[in-house]
XYZ file of C-alpha atoms in Angstrom:
69
model
C 2.673 -32.480 10.367
C 5.636 -33.246 8.152
C 5.205 -34.886 4.765
C 7.920 -37.220 3.557
C 8.193 -38.058 -0.111
C 10.520 -40.045 -2.305
C 12.021 -37.694 -4.931
C 12.706 -40.775 -7.079
C 8.929 -41.227 -7.400
C 7.725 -37.614 -7.459
C 9.632 -34.374 -7.685
C 9.259 -31.326 -5.479
C 8.121 -29.425 -8.566
C 5.354 -31.989 -9.152
C 4.268 -31.621 -5.525
C 4.079 -27.847 -6.016
C 1.968 -28.324 -9.126
C -0.514 -30.546 -7.295
C -0.611 -28.108 -4.360
C -1.408 -25.099 -6.545
C -3.958 -26.993 -8.664
C -5.890 -28.193 -5.617
C -5.454 -25.249 -3.259
C -6.776 -21.666 -3.304
C -4.350 -19.457 -1.357
C -6.675 -16.456 -1.571
C -9.190 -17.771 0.969
C -8.008 -16.668 4.392
C -8.226 -19.413 7.029
C -10.266 -21.656 4.761
C -9.986 -24.431 2.188
C -13.302 -25.592 0.782
C -15.664 -26.270 3.666
C -12.836 -26.444 6.194
C -12.409 -23.225 8.195
C -10.026 -22.067 10.898
C -6.505 -20.763 11.308
C -5.109 -24.273 10.834
C -6.087 -23.992 7.139
C -3.749 -21.105 6.300
C -1.634 -21.470 3.178
C 2.012 -22.441 3.496
C 4.710 -23.903 1.289
C 7.816 -25.263 2.976
C 11.182 -26.078 1.482
C 14.419 -27.683 2.631
C 16.989 -25.935 0.454
C 17.582 -22.955 -1.829
C 16.665 -24.954 -4.933
C 13.231 -25.854 -3.540
C 12.746 -22.259 -2.372
C 13.524 -20.958 -5.864
C 11.058 -23.412 -7.440
C 8.286 -22.459 -5.004
C 8.848 -18.741 -5.564
C 9.010 -19.207 -9.357
C 5.740 -21.160 -9.383
C 4.028 -18.547 -7.215
C 5.275 -15.683 -9.405
C 4.064 -17.437 -12.555
C 0.623 -17.967 -11.028
C 0.445 -14.331 -9.910
C 1.400 -13.138 -13.402
C -1.110 -15.469 -15.067
C -4.079 -14.045 -13.183
C -5.067 -17.542 -12.040
C -6.216 -16.064 -8.746
C -8.118 -12.790 -8.788
C -7.016 -11.791 -5.275
């Protein structure tokens, strides 16, 4: 599945924020009541700028202790 978005309406950084606020990456093969390998965590990017933003956001969350695992 590929998600298309209009960066004039929502930024990649905003999409990352929503992803991390609604998603627990510490639950292996599960999100909420949904279980299976198709529910593994993944963040995709299309360029170095998006990659840097995703890695920055992840590092900040790790440092904050938001997730205990």
